[in-house]
Coordinates of N, CA and C in Angstrom, one line a residue:
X1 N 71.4 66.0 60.6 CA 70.4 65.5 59.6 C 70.3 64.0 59.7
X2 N 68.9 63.7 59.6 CA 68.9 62.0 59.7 C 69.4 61.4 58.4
X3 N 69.5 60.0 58.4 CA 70.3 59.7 57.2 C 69.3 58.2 56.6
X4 N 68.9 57.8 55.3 CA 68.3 57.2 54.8 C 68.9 56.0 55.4
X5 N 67.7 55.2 55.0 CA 68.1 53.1 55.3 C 68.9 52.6 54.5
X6 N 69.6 53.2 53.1 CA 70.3 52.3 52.4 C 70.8 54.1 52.0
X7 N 72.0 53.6 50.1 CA 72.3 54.4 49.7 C 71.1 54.8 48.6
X8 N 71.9 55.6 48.0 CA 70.9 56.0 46.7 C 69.9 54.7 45.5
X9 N 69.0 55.1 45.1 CA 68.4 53.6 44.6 C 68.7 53.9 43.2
X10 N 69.1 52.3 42.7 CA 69.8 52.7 40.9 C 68.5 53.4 40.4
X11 N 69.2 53.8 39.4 CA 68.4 55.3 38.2 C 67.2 54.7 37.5
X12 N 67.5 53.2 37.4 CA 66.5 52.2 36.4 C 65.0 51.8 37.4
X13 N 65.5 51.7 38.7 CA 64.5 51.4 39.9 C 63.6 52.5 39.5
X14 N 63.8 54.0 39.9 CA 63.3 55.2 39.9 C 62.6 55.1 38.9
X15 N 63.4 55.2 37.9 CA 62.4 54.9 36.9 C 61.3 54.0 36.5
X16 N 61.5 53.0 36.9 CA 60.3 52.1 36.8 C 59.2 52.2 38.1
X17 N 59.8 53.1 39.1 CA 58.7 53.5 40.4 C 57.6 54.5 39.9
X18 N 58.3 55.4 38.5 CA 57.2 56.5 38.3 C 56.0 56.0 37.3
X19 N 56.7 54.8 36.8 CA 55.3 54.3 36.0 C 53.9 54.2 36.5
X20 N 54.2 53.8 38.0 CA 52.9 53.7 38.5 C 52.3 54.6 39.2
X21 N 50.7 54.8 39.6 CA 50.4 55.7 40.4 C 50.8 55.5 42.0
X22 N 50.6 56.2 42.7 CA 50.8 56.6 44.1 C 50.0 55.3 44.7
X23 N 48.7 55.2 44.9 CA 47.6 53.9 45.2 C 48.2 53.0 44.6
X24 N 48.6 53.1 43.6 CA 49.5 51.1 43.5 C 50.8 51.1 43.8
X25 N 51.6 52.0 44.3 CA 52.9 51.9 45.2 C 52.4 51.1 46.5
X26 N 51.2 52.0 47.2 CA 50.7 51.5 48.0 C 50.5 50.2 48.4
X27 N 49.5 50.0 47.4 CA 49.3 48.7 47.3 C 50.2 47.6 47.3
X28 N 51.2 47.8 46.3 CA 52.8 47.0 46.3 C 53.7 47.1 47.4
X29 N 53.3 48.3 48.5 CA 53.9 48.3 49.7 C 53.5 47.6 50.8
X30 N 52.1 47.1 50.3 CA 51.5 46.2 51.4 C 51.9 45.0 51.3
X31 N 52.7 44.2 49.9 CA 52.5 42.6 49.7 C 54.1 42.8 49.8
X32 N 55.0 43.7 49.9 CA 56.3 43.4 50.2 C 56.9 43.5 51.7
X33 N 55.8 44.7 52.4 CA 56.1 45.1 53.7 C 54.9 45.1 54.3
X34 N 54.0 44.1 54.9 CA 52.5 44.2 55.2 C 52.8 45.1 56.6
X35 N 53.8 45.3 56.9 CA 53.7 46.0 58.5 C 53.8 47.7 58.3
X36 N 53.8 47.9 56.9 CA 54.2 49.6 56.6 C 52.1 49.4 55.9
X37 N 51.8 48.8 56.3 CA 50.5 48.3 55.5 C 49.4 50.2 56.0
X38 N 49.8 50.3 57.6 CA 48.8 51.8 57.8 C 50.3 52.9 58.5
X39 N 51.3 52.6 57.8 CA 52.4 54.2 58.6 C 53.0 54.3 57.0
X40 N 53.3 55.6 56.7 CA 54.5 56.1 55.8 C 54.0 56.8 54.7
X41 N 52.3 57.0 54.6 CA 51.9 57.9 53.7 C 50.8 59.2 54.1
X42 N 50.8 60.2 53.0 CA 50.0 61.0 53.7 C 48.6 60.8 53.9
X43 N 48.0 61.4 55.4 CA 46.7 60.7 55.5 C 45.6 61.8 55.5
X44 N 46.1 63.1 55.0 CA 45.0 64.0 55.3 C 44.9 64.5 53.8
X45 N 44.1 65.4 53.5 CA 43.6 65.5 52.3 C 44.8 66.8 51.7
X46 N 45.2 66.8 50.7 CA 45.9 67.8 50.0 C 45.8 68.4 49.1
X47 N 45.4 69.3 48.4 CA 45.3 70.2 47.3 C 46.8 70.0 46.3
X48 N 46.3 69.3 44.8 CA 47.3 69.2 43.3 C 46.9 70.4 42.8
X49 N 46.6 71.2 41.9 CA 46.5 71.8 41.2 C 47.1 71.3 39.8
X50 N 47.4 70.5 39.7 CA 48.3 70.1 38.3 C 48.1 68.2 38.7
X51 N 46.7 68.0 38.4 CA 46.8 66.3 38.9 C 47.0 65.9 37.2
X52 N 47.3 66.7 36.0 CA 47.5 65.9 35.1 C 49.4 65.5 34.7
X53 N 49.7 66.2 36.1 CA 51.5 65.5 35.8 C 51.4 64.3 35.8
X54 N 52.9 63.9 36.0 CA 52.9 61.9 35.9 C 53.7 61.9 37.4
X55 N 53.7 60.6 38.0 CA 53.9 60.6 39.1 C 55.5 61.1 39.6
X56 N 55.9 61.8 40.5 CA 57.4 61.8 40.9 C 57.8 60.7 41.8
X57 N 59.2 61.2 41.9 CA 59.6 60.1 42.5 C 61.4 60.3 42.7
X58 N 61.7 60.7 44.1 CA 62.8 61.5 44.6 C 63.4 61.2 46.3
X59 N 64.1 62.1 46.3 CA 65.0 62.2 47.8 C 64.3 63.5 48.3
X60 N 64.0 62.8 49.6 CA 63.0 64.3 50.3 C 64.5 65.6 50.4
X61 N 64.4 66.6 50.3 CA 64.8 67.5 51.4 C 63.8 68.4 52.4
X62 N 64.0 68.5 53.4 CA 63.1 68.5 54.6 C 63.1 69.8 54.7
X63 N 62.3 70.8 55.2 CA 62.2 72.0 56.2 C 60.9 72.7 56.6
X64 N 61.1 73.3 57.9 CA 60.4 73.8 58.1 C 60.0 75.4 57.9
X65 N 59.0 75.4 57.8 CA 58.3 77.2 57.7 C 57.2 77.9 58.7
X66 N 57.3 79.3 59.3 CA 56.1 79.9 59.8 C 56.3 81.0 58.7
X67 N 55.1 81.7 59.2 CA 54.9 83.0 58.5 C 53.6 83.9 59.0
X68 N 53.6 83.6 60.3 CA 52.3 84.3 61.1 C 52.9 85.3 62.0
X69 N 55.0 85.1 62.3 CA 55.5 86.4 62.8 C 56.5 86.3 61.8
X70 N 57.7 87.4 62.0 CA 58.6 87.2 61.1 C 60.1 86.7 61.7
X71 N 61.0 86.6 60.8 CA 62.1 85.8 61.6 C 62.5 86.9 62.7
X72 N 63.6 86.1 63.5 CA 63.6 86.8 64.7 C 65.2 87.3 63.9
X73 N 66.1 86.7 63.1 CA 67.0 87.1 62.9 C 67.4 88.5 61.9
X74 N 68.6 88.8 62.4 CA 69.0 90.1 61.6 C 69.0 90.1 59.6
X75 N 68.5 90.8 59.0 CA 68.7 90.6 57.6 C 69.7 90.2 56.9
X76 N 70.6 90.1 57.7 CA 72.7 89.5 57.0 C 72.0 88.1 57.4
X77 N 71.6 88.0 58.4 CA 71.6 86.1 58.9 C 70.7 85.6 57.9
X78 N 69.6 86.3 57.5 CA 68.3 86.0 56.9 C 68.5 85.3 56.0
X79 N 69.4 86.1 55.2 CA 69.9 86.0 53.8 C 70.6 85.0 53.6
X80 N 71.6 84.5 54.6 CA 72.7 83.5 55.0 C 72.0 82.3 54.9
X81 N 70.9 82.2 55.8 CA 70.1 81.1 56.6 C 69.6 80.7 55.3
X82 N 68.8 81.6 54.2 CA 68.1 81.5 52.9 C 69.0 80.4 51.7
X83 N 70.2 81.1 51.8 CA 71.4 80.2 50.8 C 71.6 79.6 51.8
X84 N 71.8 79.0 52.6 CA 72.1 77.6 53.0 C 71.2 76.4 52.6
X85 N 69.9 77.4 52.9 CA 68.6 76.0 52.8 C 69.0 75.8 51.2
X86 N 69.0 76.7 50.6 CA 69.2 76.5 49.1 C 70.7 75.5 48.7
X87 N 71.5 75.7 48.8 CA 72.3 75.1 49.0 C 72.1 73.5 49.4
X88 N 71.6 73.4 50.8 CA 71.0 72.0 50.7 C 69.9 71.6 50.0
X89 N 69.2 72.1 49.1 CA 68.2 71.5 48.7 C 69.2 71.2 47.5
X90 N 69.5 71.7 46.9 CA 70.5 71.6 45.6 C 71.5 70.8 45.7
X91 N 71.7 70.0 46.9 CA 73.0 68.9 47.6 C 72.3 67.3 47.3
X92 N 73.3 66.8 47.2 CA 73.3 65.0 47.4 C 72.6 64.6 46.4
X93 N 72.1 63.3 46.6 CA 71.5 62.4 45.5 C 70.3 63.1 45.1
X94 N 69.9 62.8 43.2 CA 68.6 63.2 43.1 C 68.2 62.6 42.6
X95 N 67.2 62.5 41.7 CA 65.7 64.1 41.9 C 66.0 64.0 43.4
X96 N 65.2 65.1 43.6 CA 64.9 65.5 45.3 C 63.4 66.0 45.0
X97 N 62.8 66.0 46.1 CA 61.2 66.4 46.3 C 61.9 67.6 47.5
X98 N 60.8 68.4 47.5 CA 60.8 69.1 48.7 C 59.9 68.4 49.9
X99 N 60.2 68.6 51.1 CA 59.1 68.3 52.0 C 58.7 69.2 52.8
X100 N 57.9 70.0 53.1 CA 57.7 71.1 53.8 C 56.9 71.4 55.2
X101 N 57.3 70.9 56.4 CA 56.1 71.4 57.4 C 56.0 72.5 57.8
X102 N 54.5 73.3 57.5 CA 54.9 74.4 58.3 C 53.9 74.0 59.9
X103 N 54.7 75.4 60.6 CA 55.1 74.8 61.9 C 54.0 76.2 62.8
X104 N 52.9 76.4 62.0 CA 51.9 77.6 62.4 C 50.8 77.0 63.0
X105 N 51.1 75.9 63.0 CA 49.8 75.5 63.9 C 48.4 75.4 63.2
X106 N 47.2 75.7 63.6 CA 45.8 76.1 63.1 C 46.3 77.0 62.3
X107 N 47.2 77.8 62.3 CA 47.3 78.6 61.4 C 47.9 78.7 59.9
X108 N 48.2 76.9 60.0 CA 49.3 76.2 59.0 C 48.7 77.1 57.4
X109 N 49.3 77.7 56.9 CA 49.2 78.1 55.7 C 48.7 79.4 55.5
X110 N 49.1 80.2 56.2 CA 48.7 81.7 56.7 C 49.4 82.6 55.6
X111 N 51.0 81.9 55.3 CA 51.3 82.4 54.0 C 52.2 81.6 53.4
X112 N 52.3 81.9 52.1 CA 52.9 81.0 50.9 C 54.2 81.0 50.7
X113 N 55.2 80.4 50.9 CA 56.6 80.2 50.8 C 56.6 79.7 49.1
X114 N 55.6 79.2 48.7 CA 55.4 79.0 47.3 C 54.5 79.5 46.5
X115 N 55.4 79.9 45.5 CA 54.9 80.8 44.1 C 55.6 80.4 43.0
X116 N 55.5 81.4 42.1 CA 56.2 81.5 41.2 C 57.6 81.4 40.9
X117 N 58.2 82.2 42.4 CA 59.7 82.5 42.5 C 60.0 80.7 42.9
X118 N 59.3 81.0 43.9 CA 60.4 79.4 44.6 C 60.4 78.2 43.8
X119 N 58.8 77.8 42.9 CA 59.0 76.8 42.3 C 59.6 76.9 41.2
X120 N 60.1 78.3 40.4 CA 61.3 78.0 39.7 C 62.5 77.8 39.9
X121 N 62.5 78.6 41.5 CA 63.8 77.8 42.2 C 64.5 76.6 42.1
X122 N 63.5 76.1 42.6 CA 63.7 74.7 43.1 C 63.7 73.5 42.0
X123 N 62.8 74.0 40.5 CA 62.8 73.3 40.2 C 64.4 73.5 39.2
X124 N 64.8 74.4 39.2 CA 66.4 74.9 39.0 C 67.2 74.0 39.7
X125 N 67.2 73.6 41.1 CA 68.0 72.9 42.1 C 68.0 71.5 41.9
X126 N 66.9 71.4 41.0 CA 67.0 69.5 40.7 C 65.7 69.1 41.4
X127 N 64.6 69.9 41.8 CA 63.8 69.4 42.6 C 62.6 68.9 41.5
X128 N 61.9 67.7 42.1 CA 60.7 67.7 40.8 C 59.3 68.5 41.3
X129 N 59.0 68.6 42.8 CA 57.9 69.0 42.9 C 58.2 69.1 44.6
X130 N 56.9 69.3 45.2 CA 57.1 69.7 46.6 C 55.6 69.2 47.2
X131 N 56.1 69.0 48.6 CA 55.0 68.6 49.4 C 54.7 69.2 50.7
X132 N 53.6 69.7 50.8 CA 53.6 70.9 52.0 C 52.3 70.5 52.7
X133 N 52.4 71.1 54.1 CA 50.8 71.4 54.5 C 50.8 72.8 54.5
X134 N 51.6 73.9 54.0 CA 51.7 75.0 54.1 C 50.7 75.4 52.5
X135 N 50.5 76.6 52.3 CA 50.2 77.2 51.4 C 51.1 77.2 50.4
X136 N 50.4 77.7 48.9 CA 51.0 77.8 47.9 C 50.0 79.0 46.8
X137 N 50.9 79.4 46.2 CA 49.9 80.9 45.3 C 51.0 81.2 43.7
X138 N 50.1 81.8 42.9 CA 50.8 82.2 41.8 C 50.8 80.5 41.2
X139 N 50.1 79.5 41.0 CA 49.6 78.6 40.6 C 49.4 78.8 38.7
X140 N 49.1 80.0 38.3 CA 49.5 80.3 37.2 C 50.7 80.7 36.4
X141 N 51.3 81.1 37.3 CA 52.9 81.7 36.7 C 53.9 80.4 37.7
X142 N 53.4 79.0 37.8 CA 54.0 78.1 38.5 C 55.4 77.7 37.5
X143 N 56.4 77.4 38.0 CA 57.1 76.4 37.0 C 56.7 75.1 36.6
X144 N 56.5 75.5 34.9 CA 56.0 73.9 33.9 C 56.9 72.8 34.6
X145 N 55.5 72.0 34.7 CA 56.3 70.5 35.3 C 56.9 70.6 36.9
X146 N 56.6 71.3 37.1 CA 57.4 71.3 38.4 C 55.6 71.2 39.7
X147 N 55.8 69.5 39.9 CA 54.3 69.1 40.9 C 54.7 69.9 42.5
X148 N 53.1 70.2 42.7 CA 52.8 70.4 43.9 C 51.4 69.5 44.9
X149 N 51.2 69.7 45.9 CA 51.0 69.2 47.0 C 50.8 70.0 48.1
X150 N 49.7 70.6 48.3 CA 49.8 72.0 49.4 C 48.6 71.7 50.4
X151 N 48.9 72.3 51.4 CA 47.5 72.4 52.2 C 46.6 73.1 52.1
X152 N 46.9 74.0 51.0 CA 46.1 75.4 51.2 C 46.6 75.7 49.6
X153 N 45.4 77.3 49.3 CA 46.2 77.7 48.0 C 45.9 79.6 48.6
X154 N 46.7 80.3 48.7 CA 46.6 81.4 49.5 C 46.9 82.5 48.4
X155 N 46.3 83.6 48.7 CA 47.2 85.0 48.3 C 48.4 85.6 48.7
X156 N 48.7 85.5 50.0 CA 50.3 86.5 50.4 C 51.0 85.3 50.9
X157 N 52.5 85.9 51.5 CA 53.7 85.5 51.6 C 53.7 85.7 53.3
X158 N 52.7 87.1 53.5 CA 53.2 87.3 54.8 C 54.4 87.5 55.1
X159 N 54.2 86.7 56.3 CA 56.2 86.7 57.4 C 56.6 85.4 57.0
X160 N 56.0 84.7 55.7 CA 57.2 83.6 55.6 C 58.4 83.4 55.9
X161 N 58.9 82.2 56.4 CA 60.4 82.1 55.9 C 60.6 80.8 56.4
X162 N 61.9 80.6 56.2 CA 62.0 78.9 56.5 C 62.8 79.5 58.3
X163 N 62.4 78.3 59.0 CA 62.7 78.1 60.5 C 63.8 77.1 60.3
X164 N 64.0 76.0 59.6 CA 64.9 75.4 59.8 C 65.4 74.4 58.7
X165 N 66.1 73.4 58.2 CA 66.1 72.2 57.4 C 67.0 70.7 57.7
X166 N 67.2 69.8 57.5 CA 67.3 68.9 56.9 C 67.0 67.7 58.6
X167 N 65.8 68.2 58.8 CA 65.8 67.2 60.3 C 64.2 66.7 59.8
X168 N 63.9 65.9 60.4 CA 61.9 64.9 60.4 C 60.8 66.0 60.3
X169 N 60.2 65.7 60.0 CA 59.2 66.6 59.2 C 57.8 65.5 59.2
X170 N 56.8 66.4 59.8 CA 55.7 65.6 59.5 C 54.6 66.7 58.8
X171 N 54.3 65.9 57.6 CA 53.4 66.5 56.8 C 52.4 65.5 56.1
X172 N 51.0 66.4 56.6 CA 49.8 65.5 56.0 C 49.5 64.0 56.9
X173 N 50.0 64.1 57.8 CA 50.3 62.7 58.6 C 51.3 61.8 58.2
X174 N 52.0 62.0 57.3 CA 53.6 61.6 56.8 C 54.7 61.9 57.2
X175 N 55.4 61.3 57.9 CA 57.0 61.7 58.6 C 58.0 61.5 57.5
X176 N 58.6 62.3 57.1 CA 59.6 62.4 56.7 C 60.8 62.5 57.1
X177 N 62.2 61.9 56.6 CA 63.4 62.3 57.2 C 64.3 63.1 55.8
X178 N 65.5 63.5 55.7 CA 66.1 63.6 54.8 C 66.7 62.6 53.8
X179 N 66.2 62.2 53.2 CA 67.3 61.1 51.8 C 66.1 60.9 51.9
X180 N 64.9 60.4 52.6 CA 63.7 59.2 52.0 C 63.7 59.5 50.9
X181 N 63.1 58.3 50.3 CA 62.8 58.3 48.7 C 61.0 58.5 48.8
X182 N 60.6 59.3 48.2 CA 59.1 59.6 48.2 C 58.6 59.4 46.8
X183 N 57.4 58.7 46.9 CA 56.7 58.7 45.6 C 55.5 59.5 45.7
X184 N 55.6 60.2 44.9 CA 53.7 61.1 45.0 C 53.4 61.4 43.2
X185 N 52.1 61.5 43.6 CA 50.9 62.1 42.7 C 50.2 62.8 43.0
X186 N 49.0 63.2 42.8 CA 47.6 64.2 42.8 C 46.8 63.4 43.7
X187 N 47.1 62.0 44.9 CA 46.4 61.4 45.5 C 46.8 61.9 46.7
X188 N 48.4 62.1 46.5 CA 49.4 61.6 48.1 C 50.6 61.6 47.7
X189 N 51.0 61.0 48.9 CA 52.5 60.9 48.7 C 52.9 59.3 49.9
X190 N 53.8 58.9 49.5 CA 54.1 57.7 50.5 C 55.8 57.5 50.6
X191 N 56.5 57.2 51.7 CA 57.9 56.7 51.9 C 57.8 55.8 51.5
X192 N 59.4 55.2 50.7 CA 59.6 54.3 49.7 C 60.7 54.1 50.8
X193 N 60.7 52.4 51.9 CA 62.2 52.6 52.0 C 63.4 51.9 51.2
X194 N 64.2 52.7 51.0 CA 65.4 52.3 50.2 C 65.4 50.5 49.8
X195 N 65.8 49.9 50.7 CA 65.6 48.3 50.6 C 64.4 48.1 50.0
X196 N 63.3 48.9 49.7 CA 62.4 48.1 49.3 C 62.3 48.5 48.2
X197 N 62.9 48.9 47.9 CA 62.6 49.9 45.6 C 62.3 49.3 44.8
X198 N 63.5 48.4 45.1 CA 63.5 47.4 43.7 C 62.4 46.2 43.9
X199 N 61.9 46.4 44.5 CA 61.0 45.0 44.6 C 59.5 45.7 44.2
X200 N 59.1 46.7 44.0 CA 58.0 47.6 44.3 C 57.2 46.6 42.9
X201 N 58.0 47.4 41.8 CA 57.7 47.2 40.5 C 57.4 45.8 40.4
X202 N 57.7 44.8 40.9 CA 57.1 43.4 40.6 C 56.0 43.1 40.9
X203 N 56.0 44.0 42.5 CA 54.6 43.8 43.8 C 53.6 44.3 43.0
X204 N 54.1 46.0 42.3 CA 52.7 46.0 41.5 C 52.0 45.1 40.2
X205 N 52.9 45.5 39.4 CA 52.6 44.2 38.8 C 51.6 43.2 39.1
X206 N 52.0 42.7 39.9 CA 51.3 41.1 41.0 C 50.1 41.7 41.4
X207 N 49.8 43.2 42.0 CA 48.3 43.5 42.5 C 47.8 43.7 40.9
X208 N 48.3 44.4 40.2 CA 47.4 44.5 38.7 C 46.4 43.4 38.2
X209 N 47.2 42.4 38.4 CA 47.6 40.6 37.9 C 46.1 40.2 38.7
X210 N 46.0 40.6 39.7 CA 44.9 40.2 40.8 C 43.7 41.2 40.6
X211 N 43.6 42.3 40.1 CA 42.2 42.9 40.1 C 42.2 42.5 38.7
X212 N 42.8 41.8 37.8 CA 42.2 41.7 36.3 C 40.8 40.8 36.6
X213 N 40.7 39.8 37.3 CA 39.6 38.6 37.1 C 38.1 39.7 37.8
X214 N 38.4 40.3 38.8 CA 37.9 40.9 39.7 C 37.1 42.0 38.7
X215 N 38.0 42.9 38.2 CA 37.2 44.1 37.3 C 36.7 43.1 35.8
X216 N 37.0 42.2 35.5 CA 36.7 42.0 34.1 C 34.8 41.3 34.4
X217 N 34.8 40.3 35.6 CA 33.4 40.6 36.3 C 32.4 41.3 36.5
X218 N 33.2 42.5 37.1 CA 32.8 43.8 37.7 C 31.5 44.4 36.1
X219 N 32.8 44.5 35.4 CA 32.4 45.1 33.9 C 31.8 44.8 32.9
X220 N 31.5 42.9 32.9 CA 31.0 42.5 32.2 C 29.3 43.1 32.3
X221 N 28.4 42.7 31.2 CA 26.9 42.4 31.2 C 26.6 41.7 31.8
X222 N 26.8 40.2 32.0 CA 26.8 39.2 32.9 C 27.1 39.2 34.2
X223 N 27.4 40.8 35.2 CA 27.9 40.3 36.4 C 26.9 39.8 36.9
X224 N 27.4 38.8 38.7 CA 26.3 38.1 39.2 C 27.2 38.0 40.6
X225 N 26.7 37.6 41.1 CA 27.4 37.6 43.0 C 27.7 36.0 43.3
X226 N 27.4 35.1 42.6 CA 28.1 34.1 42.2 C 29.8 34.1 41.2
X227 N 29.5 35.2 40.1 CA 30.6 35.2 39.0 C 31.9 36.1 40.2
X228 N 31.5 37.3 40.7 CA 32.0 37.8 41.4 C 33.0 37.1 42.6
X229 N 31.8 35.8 43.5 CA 32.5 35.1 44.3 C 34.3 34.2 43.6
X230 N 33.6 33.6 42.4 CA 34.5 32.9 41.5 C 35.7 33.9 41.3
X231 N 35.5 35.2 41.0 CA 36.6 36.1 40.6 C 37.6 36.2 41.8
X232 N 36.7 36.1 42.9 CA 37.6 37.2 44.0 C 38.5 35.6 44.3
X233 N 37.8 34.3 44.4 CA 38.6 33.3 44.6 C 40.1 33.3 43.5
X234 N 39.8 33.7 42.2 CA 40.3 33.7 41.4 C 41.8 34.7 41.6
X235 N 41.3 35.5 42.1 CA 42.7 36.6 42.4 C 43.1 36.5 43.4
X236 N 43.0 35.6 44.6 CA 43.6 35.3 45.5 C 44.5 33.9 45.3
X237 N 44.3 33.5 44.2 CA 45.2 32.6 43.8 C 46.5 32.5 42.8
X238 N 46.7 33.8 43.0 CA 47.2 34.7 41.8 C 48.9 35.1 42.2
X239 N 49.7 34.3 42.3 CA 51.1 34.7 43.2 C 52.5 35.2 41.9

């Protein structure tokens, strides 16, 4: 299992990470770390069904899934293989997010590893929500509070099953490892690295601080492409 860039981030950081939306993480990721400015979030489009949660903000646990054949192993190993992944999702520092790649190819989301069962699983194991390019179903009998993030929204299960866990994972054009700290919403999701947590909250802040001259322009009766020039000078002077 790969191992995060730092330890666990204090409880008070986390919390002040979920205040903000996913887009102004971002944005706060650019003026702390301008070189993470185009890697570390997802870049393809993903299906919320629940974009009126509030943002999460956790330790990935990683794995992968097909479900286009079925496992190759015996039903004593199945079952084994099943409590282990469970087991690790339910291990080490938390919240934990799920991270899920499935590994079908064109066929990514052929069937649903999430429903009703798993997200009250997981969200039993300490998980807040999950991130997949895989499919997801039973969106009405979901567990309350418990966010998703899917590539798809499907009817069957098929030959689901998990192929593996706690190794890199790329989902949505986002690499994940195990421990990252992830922040998501109903936009996306983005790597948080450890060393940079605590600094997030001030960065945003500071972009807020800079679109106020900008939108208050924008919004006025009075805008003009002069007032606008003055604004934009205005928020760049803004440290």
């Amino acid at each position: 299992m790969s191992q995060p860039d730092s330890g666990p981030v204090p409880t008070a950081v986390l919390e002040a990470l979920a205040r903000y939306d996913t887009p102004t993480i971002c944005n706060a990721m650019e003026v702390v770390a301008p070189e993470r400015r185009a890697i570390g979030f997802t870049t393809r489009p993903l299906v919320c069904p629940f974009p009126q949660l509030p943002p999460i903000v956790g330790y990935a646990r990683t794995a992968t899934i097909r479900a286009t054949v079925p496992s190759s192993l015996p039903p004593a190993e199945r079952r084994a293989k099943q409590m282990a992944y469970y087991e690790y999702v339910g291990s080490g520092a938390g919240p934990r997010i799920s991270v899920i790649q499935d590994i079908d190819g064109p066929d990514a989301g052929f069937g649903a590893f999430w429903g009703e069962v798993n997200s009250a699983v997981h969200k039993a194991l300490g998980c807040l929500g999950v991130i997949t390019d895989g499919s997801i179903r039973d969106v009405t009998q979901w567990a309350p509070g418990f966010q998703a993030l899917a590539g798809s929204i499907g009817p069957s299960h098929a030959h689901v099953h998990v192929t593996g866990f706690g190794a890199e994972v790329r989902v949505a054009g986002m690499t994940v490892c195990d421990g990252d700290l992830i922040h998501a919403d109903s936009h996306g999701a983005v790597v948080i690295p450890h060393h940079l947590a605590a600094q997030l909250p001030e960065a945003a802040e500071l972009c807020g601080r800079r679109e106020v001259p900008i939108l208050e322009v924008a919004r006025s009766a009075g805008f003009s492409l002069d007032k606008l020039k003055q604004a934009l000078a205005k928020a760049s002077e803004i440290h």
